[in-house]
């Protein structure tokens, strides 16, 4: 069933130009997209100067790293090779991936971990990013890089790790951000009251 579903979805690749336009770039560059989202979130959070808000992108990075670490551990125990990209169009656009472990999907795990943390800080935006993570996961199956169970397992790992990161890490990270903010503020005040003599 799992293999048949992957082959059915992959069968549309190369035959549906509109889907190809969306799915192939998302499968190729989804990781960069999510990294860019976290980077923008981090810049905006530090610009706003709110310690609680600054905890968000830091927790998202930590959750993504932990989800990837869990993926590596599972992949070492479950060496499932990636499916073969059957369509010449996709072989041309995507460098044929070596037959390393595909279970669970690292893209899905990191994407859902980041989205889950984002939901805790910005519910509506986080919901949109959750949908984006789901579409990226389907895109990975669409281009023939994963089986459905690969991305499903990655999604579960990302959701669980993201939830745990928010529950366990929000308060300590917020305190750390507050301490950094206080330290920078005191340093600036000291610089203003004691300027260097020429």
JSON list of C-alpha atoms in Angstrom, two decimals:
[
{"chain": "A", "resi": 1, "resn": "UNK", "atom": "CA", "xyz": [0.00, 0.00, 0.00]},
{"chain": "A", "resi": 2, "resn": "UNK", "atom": "CA", "xyz": [2.75, 2.42, 0.96]},
{"chain": "A", "resi": 3, "resn": "UNK", "atom": "CA", "xyz": [4.80, 1.72, -2.17]},
{"chain": "A", "resi": 4, "resn": "UNK", "atom": "CA", "xyz": [1.70, 1.75, -4.39]},
{"chain": "A", "resi": 5, "resn": "UNK", "atom": "CA", "xyz": [0.67, 5.16, -3.04]},
{"chain": "A", "resi": 6, "resn": "UNK", "atom": "CA", "xyz": [4.14, 6.56, -3.65]},
{"chain": "A", "resi": 7, "resn": "UNK", "atom": "CA", "xyz": [4.14, 5.25, -7.22]},
{"chain": "A", "resi": 8, "resn": "UNK", "atom": "CA", "xyz": [0.64, 6.62, -7.86]},
{"chain": "A", "resi": 9, "resn": "UNK", "atom": "CA", "xyz": [1.54, 10.11, -6.63]},
{"chain": "A", "resi": 10, "resn": "UNK", "atom": "CA", "xyz": [4.90, 10.03, -8.39]},
{"chain": "A", "resi": 11, "resn": "UNK", "atom": "CA", "xyz": [3.07, 8.99, -11.56]},
{"chain": "A", "resi": 12, "resn": "UNK", "atom": "CA", "xyz": [1.59, 12.48, -11.86]},
{"chain": "A", "resi": 13, "resn": "UNK", "atom": "CA", "xyz": [5.05, 14.05, -11.89]},
{"chain": "A", "resi": 14, "resn": "UNK", "atom": "CA", "xyz": [6.11, 15.13, -15.34]},
{"chain": "A", "resi": 15, "resn": "UNK", "atom": "CA", "xyz": [2.53, 14.96, -16.60]},
{"chain": "A", "resi": 16, "resn": "UNK", "atom": "CA", "xyz": [0.92, 17.81, -14.61]},
{"chain": "A", "resi": 17, "resn": "UNK", "atom": "CA", "xyz": [2.79, 21.06, -15.42]},
{"chain": "A", "resi": 18, "resn": "UNK", "atom": "CA", "xyz": [0.95, 23.12, -12.78]},
{"chain": "A", "resi": 19, "resn": "UNK", "atom": "CA", "xyz": [1.75, 20.63, -10.02]},
{"chain": "A", "resi": 20, "resn": "UNK", "atom": "CA", "xyz": [5.34, 20.35, -11.23]},
{"chain": "A", "resi": 21, "resn": "UNK", "atom": "CA", "xyz": [5.73, 24.12, -10.97]},
{"chain": "A", "resi": 22, "resn": "UNK", "atom": "CA", "xyz": [4.81, 24.02, -7.28]},
{"chain": "A", "resi": 23, "resn": "UNK", "atom": "CA", "xyz": [5.96, 20.62, -6.09]},
{"chain": "A", "resi": 24, "resn": "UNK", "atom": "CA", "xyz": [9.43, 20.31, -7.62]},
{"chain": "A", "resi": 25, "resn": "UNK", "atom": "CA", "xyz": [10.85, 23.63, -6.28]},
{"chain": "A", "resi": 26, "resn": "UNK", "atom": "CA", "xyz": [9.24, 22.97, -2.88]},
{"chain": "A", "resi": 27, "resn": "UNK", "atom": "CA", "xyz": [10.78, 19.50, -2.75]},
{"chain": "A", "resi": 28, "resn": "UNK", "atom": "CA", "xyz": [14.15, 20.88, -3.79]},
{"chain": "A", "resi": 29, "resn": "UNK", "atom": "CA", "xyz": [14.30, 24.02, -1.67]},
{"chain": "A", "resi": 30, "resn": "UNK", "atom": "CA", "xyz": [11.86, 23.37, 1.16]},
{"chain": "A", "resi": 31, "resn": "UNK", "atom": "CA", "xyz": [14.64, 23.22, 3.73]},
{"chain": "A", "resi": 32, "resn": "UNK", "atom": "CA", "xyz": [15.94, 26.63, 2.66]},
{"chain": "A", "resi": 33, "resn": "UNK", "atom": "CA", "xyz": [12.43, 28.04, 2.84]},
{"chain": "A", "resi": 34, "resn": "UNK", "atom": "CA", "xyz": [11.94, 26.93, 6.44]},
{"chain": "A", "resi": 35, "resn": "UNK", "atom": "CA", "xyz": [15.43, 28.10, 7.42]},
{"chain": "A", "resi": 36, "resn": "UNK", "atom": "CA", "xyz": [14.59, 31.48, 5.91]},
{"chain": "A", "resi": 37, "resn": "UNK", "atom": "CA", "xyz": [11.33, 31.66, 7.84]},
{"chain": "A", "resi": 38, "resn": "UNK", "atom": "CA", "xyz": [13.16, 31.04, 11.13]},
{"chain": "A", "resi": 39, "resn": "UNK", "atom": "CA", "xyz": [15.83, 33.60, 10.24]},
{"chain": "A", "resi": 40, "resn": "UNK", "atom": "CA", "xyz": [13.20, 36.26, 9.49]},
{"chain": "A", "resi": 41, "resn": "UNK", "atom": "CA", "xyz": [11.36, 35.38, 12.70]},
{"chain": "A", "resi": 42, "resn": "UNK", "atom": "CA", "xyz": [14.61, 35.70, 14.67]},
{"chain": "A", "resi": 43, "resn": "UNK", "atom": "CA", "xyz": [15.42, 39.12, 13.21]},
{"chain": "A", "resi": 44, "resn": "UNK", "atom": "CA", "xyz": [11.90, 40.45, 13.82]},
{"chain": "A", "resi": 45, "resn": "UNK", "atom": "CA", "xyz": [11.83, 39.06, 17.37]},
{"chain": "A", "resi": 46, "resn": "UNK", "atom": "CA", "xyz": [15.13, 40.69, 18.33]},
{"chain": "A", "resi": 47, "resn": "UNK", "atom": "CA", "xyz": [14.11, 43.93, 16.67]},
{"chain": "A", "resi": 48, "resn": "UNK", "atom": "CA", "xyz": [10.92, 44.05, 18.76]},
{"chain": "A", "resi": 49, "resn": "UNK", "atom": "CA", "xyz": [12.95, 43.61, 21.94]},
{"chain": "A", "resi": 50, "resn": "UNK", "atom": "CA", "xyz": [10.51, 41.25, 23.66]},
{"chain": "A", "resi": 51, "resn": "UNK", "atom": "CA", "xyz": [12.22, 38.44, 25.60]},
{"chain": "A", "resi": 52, "resn": "UNK", "atom": "CA", "xyz": [9.19, 36.16, 25.36]},
{"chain": "A", "resi": 53, "resn": "UNK", "atom": "CA", "xyz": [8.99, 36.65, 21.60]},
{"chain": "A", "resi": 54, "resn": "UNK", "atom": "CA", "xyz": [12.72, 36.02, 21.18]},
{"chain": "A", "resi": 55, "resn": "UNK", "atom": "CA", "xyz": [12.29, 32.60, 22.73]},
{"chain": "A", "resi": 56, "resn": "UNK", "atom": "CA", "xyz": [10.23, 31.47, 19.72]},
{"chain": "A", "resi": 57, "resn": "UNK", "atom": "CA", "xyz": [12.84, 31.23, 16.96]},
{"chain": "A", "resi": 58, "resn": "UNK", "atom": "CA", "xyz": [15.44, 29.86, 19.37]},
{"chain": "A", "resi": 59, "resn": "UNK", "atom": "CA", "xyz": [13.05, 27.10, 20.41]},
{"chain": "A", "resi": 60, "resn": "UNK", "atom": "CA", "xyz": [12.21, 26.45, 16.75]},
{"chain": "A", "resi": 61, "resn": "UNK", "atom": "CA", "xyz": [15.90, 25.99, 15.95]},
{"chain": "A", "resi": 62, "resn": "UNK", "atom": "CA", "xyz": [16.37, 23.71, 18.94]},
{"chain": "A", "resi": 63, "resn": "UNK", "atom": "CA", "xyz": [13.29, 21.67, 18.04]},
{"chain": "A", "resi": 64, "resn": "UNK", "atom": "CA", "xyz": [14.42, 21.27, 14.43]},
{"chain": "A", "resi": 65, "resn": "UNK", "atom": "CA", "xyz": [17.90, 20.16, 15.55]},
{"chain": "A", "resi": 66, "resn": "UNK", "atom": "CA", "xyz": [16.46, 17.66, 18.03]},
{"chain": "A", "resi": 67, "resn": "UNK", "atom": "CA", "xyz": [14.00, 16.29, 15.46]},
{"chain": "A", "resi": 68, "resn": "UNK", "atom": "CA", "xyz": [16.85, 15.76, 13.00]},
{"chain": "A", "resi": 69, "resn": "UNK", "atom": "CA", "xyz": [18.88, 14.01, 15.71]},
{"chain": "A", "resi": 70, "resn": "UNK", "atom": "CA", "xyz": [15.96, 11.66, 16.43]},
{"chain": "A", "resi": 71, "resn": "UNK", "atom": "CA", "xyz": [15.68, 11.01, 12.68]},
{"chain": "A", "resi": 72, "resn": "UNK", "atom": "CA", "xyz": [19.32, 10.04, 12.45]},
{"chain": "A", "resi": 73, "resn": "UNK", "atom": "CA", "xyz": [18.94, 7.59, 15.32]},
{"chain": "A", "resi": 74, "resn": "UNK", "atom": "CA", "xyz": [15.89, 5.94, 13.76]},
{"chain": "A", "resi": 75, "resn": "UNK", "atom": "CA", "xyz": [17.49, 5.85, 10.31]},
{"chain": "A", "resi": 76, "resn": "UNK", "atom": "CA", "xyz": [20.47, 3.97, 11.74]},
{"chain": "A", "resi": 77, "resn": "UNK", "atom": "CA", "xyz": [18.11, 1.30, 13.06]},
{"chain": "A", "resi": 78, "resn": "UNK", "atom": "CA", "xyz": [15.77, 1.26, 10.05]},
{"chain": "A", "resi": 79, "resn": "UNK", "atom": "CA", "xyz": [17.88, 1.42, 6.88]},
{"chain": "A", "resi": 80, "resn": "UNK", "atom": "CA", "xyz": [15.15, 1.89, 4.30]},
{"chain": "A", "resi": 81, "resn": "UNK", "atom": "CA", "xyz": [16.48, 3.03, 0.91]},
{"chain": "A", "resi": 82, "resn": "UNK", "atom": "CA", "xyz": [14.88, 5.90, -0.94]},
{"chain": "A", "resi": 83, "resn": "UNK", "atom": "CA", "xyz": [12.57, 5.13, -3.86]},
{"chain": "A", "resi": 84, "resn": "UNK", "atom": "CA", "xyz": [13.93, 5.50, -7.37]},
{"chain": "A", "resi": 85, "resn": "UNK", "atom": "CA", "xyz": [13.01, 8.67, -9.27]},
{"chain": "A", "resi": 86, "resn": "UNK", "atom": "CA", "xyz": [11.42, 7.16, -12.37]},
{"chain": "A", "resi": 87, "resn": "UNK", "atom": "CA", "xyz": [10.74, 10.20, -14.55]},
{"chain": "A", "resi": 88, "resn": "UNK", "atom": "CA", "xyz": [13.47, 11.61, -16.82]},
{"chain": "A", "resi": 89, "resn": "UNK", "atom": "CA", "xyz": [12.25, 15.14, -16.07]},
{"chain": "A", "resi": 90, "resn": "UNK", "atom": "CA", "xyz": [12.79, 14.65, -12.35]},
{"chain": "A", "resi": 91, "resn": "UNK", "atom": "CA", "xyz": [16.09, 12.85, -12.79]},
{"chain": "A", "resi": 92, "resn": "UNK", "atom": "CA", "xyz": [17.27, 15.87, -14.76]},
{"chain": "A", "resi": 93, "resn": "UNK", "atom": "CA", "xyz": [16.02, 18.44, -12.25]},
{"chain": "A", "resi": 94, "resn": "UNK", "atom": "CA", "xyz": [16.93, 16.50, -9.12]},
{"chain": "A", "resi": 95, "resn": "UNK", "atom": "CA", "xyz": [20.31, 14.87, -8.83]},
{"chain": "A", "resi": 96, "resn": "UNK", "atom": "CA", "xyz": [19.62, 11.18, -8.27]},
{"chain": "A", "resi": 97, "resn": "UNK", "atom": "CA", "xyz": [19.82, 10.72, -4.55]},
{"chain": "A", "resi": 98, "resn": "UNK", "atom": "CA", "xyz": [22.04, 7.91, -3.28]},
{"chain": "A", "resi": 99, "resn": "UNK", "atom": "CA", "xyz": [20.28, 4.96, -1.71]},
{"chain": "A", "resi": 100, "resn": "UNK", "atom": "CA", "xyz": [20.65, 6.14, 1.88]},
{"chain": "A", "resi": 101, "resn": "UNK", "atom": "CA", "xyz": [17.95, 5.83, 4.51]},
{"chain": "A", "resi": 102, "resn": "UNK", "atom": "CA", "xyz": [14.71, 7.62, 3.75]},
{"chain": "A", "resi": 103, "resn": "UNK", "atom": "CA", "xyz": [12.78, 6.70, 6.91]},
{"chain": "A", "resi": 104, "resn": "UNK", "atom": "CA", "xyz": [11.82, 9.01, 8.50]},
{"chain": "A", "resi": 105, "resn": "UNK", "atom": "CA", "xyz": [11.88, 12.14, 6.33]},
{"chain": "A", "resi": 106, "resn": "UNK", "atom": "CA", "xyz": [14.26, 14.73, 7.75]},
{"chain": "A", "resi": 107, "resn": "UNK", "atom": "CA", "xyz": [12.53, 17.54, 5.82]},
{"chain": "A", "resi": 108, "resn": "UNK", "atom": "CA", "xyz": [9.15, 16.63, 7.31]},
{"chain": "A", "resi": 109, "resn": "UNK", "atom": "CA", "xyz": [10.55, 16.30, 10.83]},
{"chain": "A", "resi": 110, "resn": "UNK", "atom": "CA", "xyz": [12.31, 19.67, 10.83]},
{"chain": "A", "resi": 111, "resn": "UNK", "atom": "CA", "xyz": [9.45, 21.44, 9.04]},
{"chain": "A", "resi": 112, "resn": "UNK", "atom": "CA", "xyz": [6.76, 20.20, 11.41]},
{"chain": "A", "resi": 113, "resn": "UNK", "atom": "CA", "xyz": [8.95, 20.89, 14.47]},
{"chain": "A", "resi": 114, "resn": "UNK", "atom": "CA", "xyz": [9.41, 24.51, 13.40]},
{"chain": "A", "resi": 115, "resn": "UNK", "atom": "CA", "xyz": [5.73, 24.90, 12.55]},
{"chain": "A", "resi": 116, "resn": "UNK", "atom": "CA", "xyz": [4.62, 23.43, 15.89]},
{"chain": "A", "resi": 117, "resn": "UNK", "atom": "CA", "xyz": [6.74, 25.90, 17.83]},
{"chain": "A", "resi": 118, "resn": "UNK", "atom": "CA", "xyz": [5.45, 28.74, 15.66]},
{"chain": "A", "resi": 119, "resn": "UNK", "atom": "CA", "xyz": [1.85, 27.75, 16.45]},
{"chain": "A", "resi": 120, "resn": "UNK", "atom": "CA", "xyz": [2.57, 28.29, 20.16]},
{"chain": "A", "resi": 121, "resn": "UNK", "atom": "CA", "xyz": [3.63, 31.89, 19.50]},
{"chain": "A", "resi": 122, "resn": "UNK", "atom": "CA", "xyz": [1.54, 32.89, 16.48]},
{"chain": "A", "resi": 123, "resn": "UNK", "atom": "CA", "xyz": [-1.43, 30.56, 16.04]},
{"chain": "A", "resi": 124, "resn": "UNK", "atom": "CA", "xyz": [-2.66, 31.66, 12.62]},
{"chain": "A", "resi": 125, "resn": "UNK", "atom": "CA", "xyz": [0.76, 32.02, 11.06]},
{"chain": "A", "resi": 126, "resn": "UNK", "atom": "CA", "xyz": [1.82, 28.72, 12.60]},
{"chain": "A", "resi": 127, "resn": "UNK", "atom": "CA", "xyz": [-1.24, 27.00, 11.11]},
{"chain": "A", "resi": 128, "resn": "UNK", "atom": "CA", "xyz": [-0.25, 28.27, 7.66]},
{"chain": "A", "resi": 129, "resn": "UNK", "atom": "CA", "xyz": [3.30, 27.00, 8.15]},
{"chain": "A", "resi": 130, "resn": "UNK", "atom": "CA", "xyz": [1.91, 23.62, 9.27]},
{"chain": "A", "resi": 131, "resn": "UNK", "atom": "CA", "xyz": [0.04, 23.45, 5.96]},
{"chain": "A", "resi": 132, "resn": "UNK", "atom": "CA", "xyz": [3.24, 24.42, 4.15]},
{"chain": "A", "resi": 133, "resn": "UNK", "atom": "CA", "xyz": [5.12, 21.64, 5.95]},
{"chain": "A", "resi": 134, "resn": "UNK", "atom": "CA", "xyz": [2.43, 19.17, 4.87]},
{"chain": "A", "resi": 135, "resn": "UNK", "atom": "CA", "xyz": [2.62, 20.31, 1.24]},
{"chain": "A", "resi": 136, "resn": "UNK", "atom": "CA", "xyz": [6.42, 20.08, 1.31]},
{"chain": "A", "resi": 137, "resn": "UNK", "atom": "CA", "xyz": [6.14, 16.53, 2.67]},
{"chain": "A", "resi": 138, "resn": "UNK", "atom": "CA", "xyz": [3.74, 15.54, -0.10]},
{"chain": "A", "resi": 139, "resn": "UNK", "atom": "CA", "xyz": [6.09, 17.17, -2.60]},
{"chain": "A", "resi": 140, "resn": "UNK", "atom": "CA", "xyz": [8.92, 14.93, -1.42]},
{"chain": "A", "resi": 141, "resn": "UNK", "atom": "CA", "xyz": [6.73, 11.92, -2.21]},
{"chain": "A", "resi": 142, "resn": "UNK", "atom": "CA", "xyz": [5.60, 13.50, -5.47]},
{"chain": "A", "resi": 143, "resn": "UNK", "atom": "CA", "xyz": [9.14, 13.75, -6.80]},
{"chain": "A", "resi": 144, "resn": "UNK", "atom": "CA", "xyz": [9.96, 10.22, -5.70]},
{"chain": "A", "resi": 145, "resn": "UNK", "atom": "CA", "xyz": [12.34, 10.92, -2.83]},
{"chain": "A", "resi": 146, "resn": "UNK", "atom": "CA", "xyz": [10.19, 9.41, -0.07]},
{"chain": "A", "resi": 147, "resn": "UNK", "atom": "CA", "xyz": [7.42, 6.96, 0.60]},
{"chain": "A", "resi": 148, "resn": "UNK", "atom": "CA", "xyz": [4.27, 8.28, 2.34]},
{"chain": "A", "resi": 149, "resn": "UNK", "atom": "CA", "xyz": [5.22, 6.50, 5.56]},
{"chain": "A", "resi": 150, "resn": "UNK", "atom": "CA", "xyz": [8.58, 8.32, 5.52]},
{"chain": "A", "resi": 151, "resn": "UNK", "atom": "CA", "xyz": [7.00, 11.76, 5.61]},
{"chain": "A", "resi": 152, "resn": "UNK", "atom": "CA", "xyz": [4.26, 10.63, 7.99]},
{"chain": "A", "resi": 153, "resn": "UNK", "atom": "CA", "xyz": [6.83, 9.39, 10.50]},
{"chain": "A", "resi": 154, "resn": "UNK", "atom": "CA", "xyz": [8.84, 12.58, 10.08]},
{"chain": "A", "resi": 155, "resn": "UNK", "atom": "CA", "xyz": [5.73, 14.67, 10.66]},
{"chain": "A", "resi": 156, "resn": "UNK", "atom": "CA", "xyz": [4.91, 12.80, 13.88]},
{"chain": "A", "resi": 157, "resn": "UNK", "atom": "CA", "xyz": [8.48, 13.23, 15.14]},
{"chain": "A", "resi": 158, "resn": "UNK", "atom": "CA", "xyz": [8.39, 16.95, 14.32]},
{"chain": "A", "resi": 159, "resn": "UNK", "atom": "CA", "xyz": [5.04, 17.50, 16.02]},
{"chain": "A", "resi": 160, "resn": "UNK", "atom": "CA", "xyz": [6.07, 15.65, 19.19]},
{"chain": "A", "resi": 161, "resn": "UNK", "atom": "CA", "xyz": [9.50, 17.28, 19.43]},
{"chain": "A", "resi": 162, "resn": "UNK", "atom": "CA", "xyz": [8.06, 20.73, 18.72]},
{"chain": "A", "resi": 163, "resn": "UNK", "atom": "CA", "xyz": [5.41, 20.28, 21.41]},
{"chain": "A", "resi": 164, "resn": "UNK", "atom": "CA", "xyz": [8.01, 19.10, 23.92]},
{"chain": "A", "resi": 165, "resn": "UNK", "atom": "CA", "xyz": [10.29, 22.02, 23.06]},
{"chain": "A", "resi": 166, "resn": "UNK", "atom": "CA", "xyz": [7.52, 24.50, 23.80]},
{"chain": "A", "resi": 167, "resn": "UNK", "atom": "CA", "xyz": [6.45, 22.77, 27.02]},
{"chain": "A", "resi": 168, "resn": "UNK", "atom": "CA", "xyz": [9.94, 22.28, 28.45]},
{"chain": "A", "resi": 169, "resn": "UNK", "atom": "CA", "xyz": [12.00, 25.07, 26.97]},
{"chain": "A", "resi": 170, "resn": "UNK", "atom": "CA", "xyz": [9.88, 28.18, 26.73]},
{"chain": "A", "resi": 171, "resn": "UNK", "atom": "CA", "xyz": [10.51, 29.52, 30.24]},
{"chain": "A", "resi": 172, "resn": "UNK", "atom": "CA", "xyz": [14.30, 28.88, 30.39]},
{"chain": "A", "resi": 173, "resn": "UNK", "atom": "CA", "xyz": [14.86, 30.36, 26.93]},
{"chain": "A", "resi": 174, "resn": "UNK", "atom": "CA", "xyz": [12.73, 33.39, 27.79]},
{"chain": "A", "resi": 175, "resn": "UNK", "atom": "CA", "xyz": [14.79, 33.93, 30.95]},
{"chain": "A", "resi": 176, "resn": "UNK", "atom": "CA", "xyz": [18.00, 33.66, 28.95]},
{"chain": "A", "resi": 177, "resn": "UNK", "atom": "CA", "xyz": [16.77, 36.18, 26.40]},
{"chain": "A", "resi": 178, "resn": "UNK", "atom": "CA", "xyz": [15.74, 38.53, 29.20]},
{"chain": "A", "resi": 179, "resn": "UNK", "atom": "CA", "xyz": [19.18, 38.29, 30.78]},
{"chain": "A", "resi": 180, "resn": "UNK", "atom": "CA", "xyz": [20.86, 39.02, 27.44]},
{"chain": "A", "resi": 181, "resn": "UNK", "atom": "CA", "xyz": [18.53, 41.98, 26.87]},
{"chain": "A", "resi": 182, "resn": "UNK", "atom": "CA", "xyz": [19.30, 43.38, 30.33]},
{"chain": "A", "resi": 183, "resn": "UNK", "atom": "CA", "xyz": [23.02, 42.94, 29.79]},
{"chain": "A", "resi": 184, "resn": "UNK", "atom": "CA", "xyz": [22.94, 44.75, 26.44]},
{"chain": "A", "resi": 185, "resn": "UNK", "atom": "CA", "xyz": [20.81, 47.55, 27.92]},
{"chain": "A", "resi": 186, "resn": "UNK", "atom": "CA", "xyz": [23.22, 48.03, 30.83]},
{"chain": "A", "resi": 187, "resn": "UNK", "atom": "CA", "xyz": [26.20, 48.03, 28.47]},
{"chain": "A", "resi": 188, "resn": "UNK", "atom": "CA", "xyz": [24.56, 50.71, 26.30]},
{"chain": "A", "resi": 189, "resn": "UNK", "atom": "CA", "xyz": [23.69, 52.80, 29.35]},
{"chain": "A", "resi": 190, "resn": "UNK", "atom": "CA", "xyz": [27.26, 52.54, 30.56]},
{"chain": "A", "resi": 191, "resn": "UNK", "atom": "CA", "xyz": [28.55, 53.59, 27.17]},
{"chain": "A", "resi": 192, "resn": "UNK", "atom": "CA", "xyz": [26.26, 56.62, 27.14]},
{"chain": "A", "resi": 193, "resn": "UNK", "atom": "CA", "xyz": [27.14, 57.78, 30.67]},
{"chain": "A", "resi": 194, "resn": "UNK", "atom": "CA", "xyz": [30.88, 57.08, 30.31]},
{"chain": "A", "resi": 195, "resn": "UNK", "atom": "CA", "xyz": [31.89, 57.98, 26.75]},
{"chain": "A", "resi": 196, "resn": "UNK", "atom": "CA", "xyz": [35.48, 57.39, 25.75]},
{"chain": "A", "resi": 197, "resn": "UNK", "atom": "CA", "xyz": [37.76, 60.35, 26.03]},
{"chain": "A", "resi": 198, "resn": "UNK", "atom": "CA", "xyz": [39.46, 61.42, 22.77]}
]
